[in-house]
mmCIF file of C-alpha atoms in Angstrom:
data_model
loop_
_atom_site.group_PDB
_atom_site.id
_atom_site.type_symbol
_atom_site.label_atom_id
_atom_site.label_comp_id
_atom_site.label_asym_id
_atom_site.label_seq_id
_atom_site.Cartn_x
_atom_site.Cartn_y
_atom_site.Cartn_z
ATOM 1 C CA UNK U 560 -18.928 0.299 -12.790
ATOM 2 C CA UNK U 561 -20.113 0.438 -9.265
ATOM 3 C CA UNK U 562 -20.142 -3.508 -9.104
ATOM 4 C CA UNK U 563 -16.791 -3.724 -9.976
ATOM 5 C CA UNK U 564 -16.021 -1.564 -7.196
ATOM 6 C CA UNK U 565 -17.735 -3.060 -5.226
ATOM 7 C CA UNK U 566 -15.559 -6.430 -6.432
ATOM 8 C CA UNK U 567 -12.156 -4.174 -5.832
ATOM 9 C CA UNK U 568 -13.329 -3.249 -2.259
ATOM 10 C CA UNK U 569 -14.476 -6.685 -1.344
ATOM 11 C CA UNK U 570 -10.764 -7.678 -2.578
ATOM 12 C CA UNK U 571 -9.121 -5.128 -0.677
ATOM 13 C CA UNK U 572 -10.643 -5.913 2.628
ATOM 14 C CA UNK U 573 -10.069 -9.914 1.904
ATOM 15 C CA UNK U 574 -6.622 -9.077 1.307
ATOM 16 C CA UNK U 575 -6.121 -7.655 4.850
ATOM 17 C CA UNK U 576 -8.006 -10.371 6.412
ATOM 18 C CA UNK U 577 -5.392 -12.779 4.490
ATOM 19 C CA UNK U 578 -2.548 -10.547 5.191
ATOM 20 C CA UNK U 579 -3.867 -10.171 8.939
ATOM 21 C CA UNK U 580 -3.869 -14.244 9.584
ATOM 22 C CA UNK U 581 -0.520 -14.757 7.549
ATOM 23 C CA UNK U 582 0.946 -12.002 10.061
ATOM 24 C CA UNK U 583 -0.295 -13.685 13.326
ATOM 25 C CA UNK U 584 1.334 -16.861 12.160
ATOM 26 C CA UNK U 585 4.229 -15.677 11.424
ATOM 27 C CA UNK U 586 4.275 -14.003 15.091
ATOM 28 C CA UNK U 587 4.590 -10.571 13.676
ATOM 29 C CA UNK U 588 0.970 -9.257 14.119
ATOM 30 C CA UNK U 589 1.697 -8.348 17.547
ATOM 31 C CA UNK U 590 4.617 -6.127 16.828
ATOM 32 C CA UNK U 591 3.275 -2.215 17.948
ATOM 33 C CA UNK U 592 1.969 0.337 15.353
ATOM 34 C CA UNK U 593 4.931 2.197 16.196
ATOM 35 C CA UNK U 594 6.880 -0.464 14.953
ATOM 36 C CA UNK U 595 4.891 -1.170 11.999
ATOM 37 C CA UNK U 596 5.446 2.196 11.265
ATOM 38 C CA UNK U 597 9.173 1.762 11.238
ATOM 39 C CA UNK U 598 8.410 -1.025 8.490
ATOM 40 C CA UNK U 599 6.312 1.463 6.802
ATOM 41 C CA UNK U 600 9.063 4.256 6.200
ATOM 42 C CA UNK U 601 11.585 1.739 4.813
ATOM 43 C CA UNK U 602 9.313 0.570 2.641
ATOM 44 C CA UNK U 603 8.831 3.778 1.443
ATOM 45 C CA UNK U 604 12.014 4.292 1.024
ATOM 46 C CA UNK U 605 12.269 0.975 -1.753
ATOM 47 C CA UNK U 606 8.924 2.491 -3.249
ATOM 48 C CA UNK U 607 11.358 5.767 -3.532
ATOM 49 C CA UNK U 608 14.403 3.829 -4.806
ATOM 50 C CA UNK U 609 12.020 1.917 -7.043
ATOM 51 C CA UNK U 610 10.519 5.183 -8.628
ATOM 52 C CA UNK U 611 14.243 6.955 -9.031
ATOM 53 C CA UNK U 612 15.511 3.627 -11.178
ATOM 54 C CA UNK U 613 12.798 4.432 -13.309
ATOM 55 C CA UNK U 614 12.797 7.992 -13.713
ATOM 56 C CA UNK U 615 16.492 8.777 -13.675
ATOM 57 C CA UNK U 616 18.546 5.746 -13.255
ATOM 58 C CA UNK U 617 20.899 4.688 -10.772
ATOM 59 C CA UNK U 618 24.555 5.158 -11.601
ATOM 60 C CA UNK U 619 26.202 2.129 -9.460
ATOM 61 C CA UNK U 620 28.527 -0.243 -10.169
ATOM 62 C CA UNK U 621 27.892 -2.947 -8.097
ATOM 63 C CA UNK U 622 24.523 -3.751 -9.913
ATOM 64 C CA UNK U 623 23.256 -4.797 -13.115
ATOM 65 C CA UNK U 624 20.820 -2.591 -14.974
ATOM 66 C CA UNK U 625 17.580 -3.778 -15.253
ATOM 67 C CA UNK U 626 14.930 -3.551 -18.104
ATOM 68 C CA UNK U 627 11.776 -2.103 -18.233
ATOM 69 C CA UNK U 628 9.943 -4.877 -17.363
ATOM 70 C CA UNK U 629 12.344 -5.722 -13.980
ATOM 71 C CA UNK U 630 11.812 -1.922 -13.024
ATOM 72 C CA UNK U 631 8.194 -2.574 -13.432
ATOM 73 C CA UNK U 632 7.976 -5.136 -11.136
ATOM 74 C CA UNK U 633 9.995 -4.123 -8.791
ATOM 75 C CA UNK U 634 7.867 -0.738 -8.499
ATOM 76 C CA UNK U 635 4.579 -3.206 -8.172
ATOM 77 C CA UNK U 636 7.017 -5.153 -5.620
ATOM 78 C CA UNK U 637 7.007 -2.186 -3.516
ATOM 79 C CA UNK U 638 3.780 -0.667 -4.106
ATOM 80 C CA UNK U 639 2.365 -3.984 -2.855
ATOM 81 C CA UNK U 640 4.430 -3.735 0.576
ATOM 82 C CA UNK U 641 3.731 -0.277 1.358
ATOM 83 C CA UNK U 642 -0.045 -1.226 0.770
ATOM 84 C CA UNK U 643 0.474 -4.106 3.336
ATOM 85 C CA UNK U 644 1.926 -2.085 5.830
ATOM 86 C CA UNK U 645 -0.876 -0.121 5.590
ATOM 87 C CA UNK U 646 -3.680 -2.116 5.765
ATOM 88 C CA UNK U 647 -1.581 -4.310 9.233
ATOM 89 C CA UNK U 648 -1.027 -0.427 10.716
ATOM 90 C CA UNK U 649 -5.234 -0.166 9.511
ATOM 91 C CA UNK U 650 -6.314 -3.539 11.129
ATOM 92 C CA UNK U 651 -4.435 -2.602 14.385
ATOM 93 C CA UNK U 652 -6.656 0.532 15.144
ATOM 94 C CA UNK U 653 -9.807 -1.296 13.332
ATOM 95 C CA UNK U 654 -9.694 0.111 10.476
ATOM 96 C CA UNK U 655 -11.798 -1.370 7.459
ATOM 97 C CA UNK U 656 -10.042 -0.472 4.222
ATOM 98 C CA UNK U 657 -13.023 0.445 2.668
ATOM 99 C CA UNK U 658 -13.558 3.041 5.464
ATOM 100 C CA UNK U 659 -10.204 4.468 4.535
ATOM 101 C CA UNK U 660 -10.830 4.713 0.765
ATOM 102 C CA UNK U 661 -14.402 6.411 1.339
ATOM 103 C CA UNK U 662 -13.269 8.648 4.110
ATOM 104 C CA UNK U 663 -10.020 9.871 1.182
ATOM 105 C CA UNK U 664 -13.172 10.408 -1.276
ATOM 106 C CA UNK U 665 -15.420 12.216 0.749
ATOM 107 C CA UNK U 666 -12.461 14.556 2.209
ATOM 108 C CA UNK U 667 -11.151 15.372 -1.388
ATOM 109 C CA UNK U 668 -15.021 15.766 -2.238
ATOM 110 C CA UNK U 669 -15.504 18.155 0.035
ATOM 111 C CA UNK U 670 -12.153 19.918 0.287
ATOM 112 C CA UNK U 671 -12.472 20.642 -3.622
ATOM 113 C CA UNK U 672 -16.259 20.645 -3.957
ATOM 114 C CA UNK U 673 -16.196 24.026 -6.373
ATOM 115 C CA UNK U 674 -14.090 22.677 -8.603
ATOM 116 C CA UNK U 675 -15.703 19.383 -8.858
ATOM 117 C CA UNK U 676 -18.621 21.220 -9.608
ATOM 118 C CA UNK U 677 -17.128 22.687 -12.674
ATOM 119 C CA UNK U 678 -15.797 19.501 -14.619
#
């Protein structure tokens, strides 16, 4: 198991080195964190749209309904920007992704360290 983290980690941060040099040719690496930011929350707000067509629907009539398997991908479609967004707004402050998934582990370790211990 470990090595196939290990494999999903390495991804990760070779993913944001891709997604870092893709950025910087497209001229948009040097936009601010604040702005990224901006790009961030509406993103968010498609991951939130994304989630609602699944879970309740959307009641318009200016667009088709889409099947499960559209739905799906649209959710992985925004999943997949939000996680870019992060890992731009990461690189800009020097953040290693890998540093950001062990510091969420060790604070939830700690933070809930009792009932850890029970399970």
């Amino acid at each position: 198991m470990q090595h196939f983290l290990g494999d999903r980690i390495l991804r990760v941060n070779q993913h944001q080195e891709w997604l870092v040099n893709f950025y910087q040719k497209r001229n948009w690496y040097q936009l601010s964190p604040f702005v990224r930011l901006n790009f961030l929350t509406e993103e968010v707000g498609e991951l939130s749209r994304a989630i609602r067509a699944i879970k309740i629907g959307r009641d318009h009539p200016g667009e088709p309904q889409p099947n499960a398997e559209q739905l799906r991908d649209n959710l992985t479609e925004e999943l997949a920007d939000v996680l870019d967004q992060l890992l731009i707004i990461s690189s800009k402050f020097d953040i290693a992704p890998e540093t950001l998934l062990n510091y969420s582990e060790d604070k939830l370790k700690a933070r809930f360290k009792d009932a850890l211990d029970e399970e």
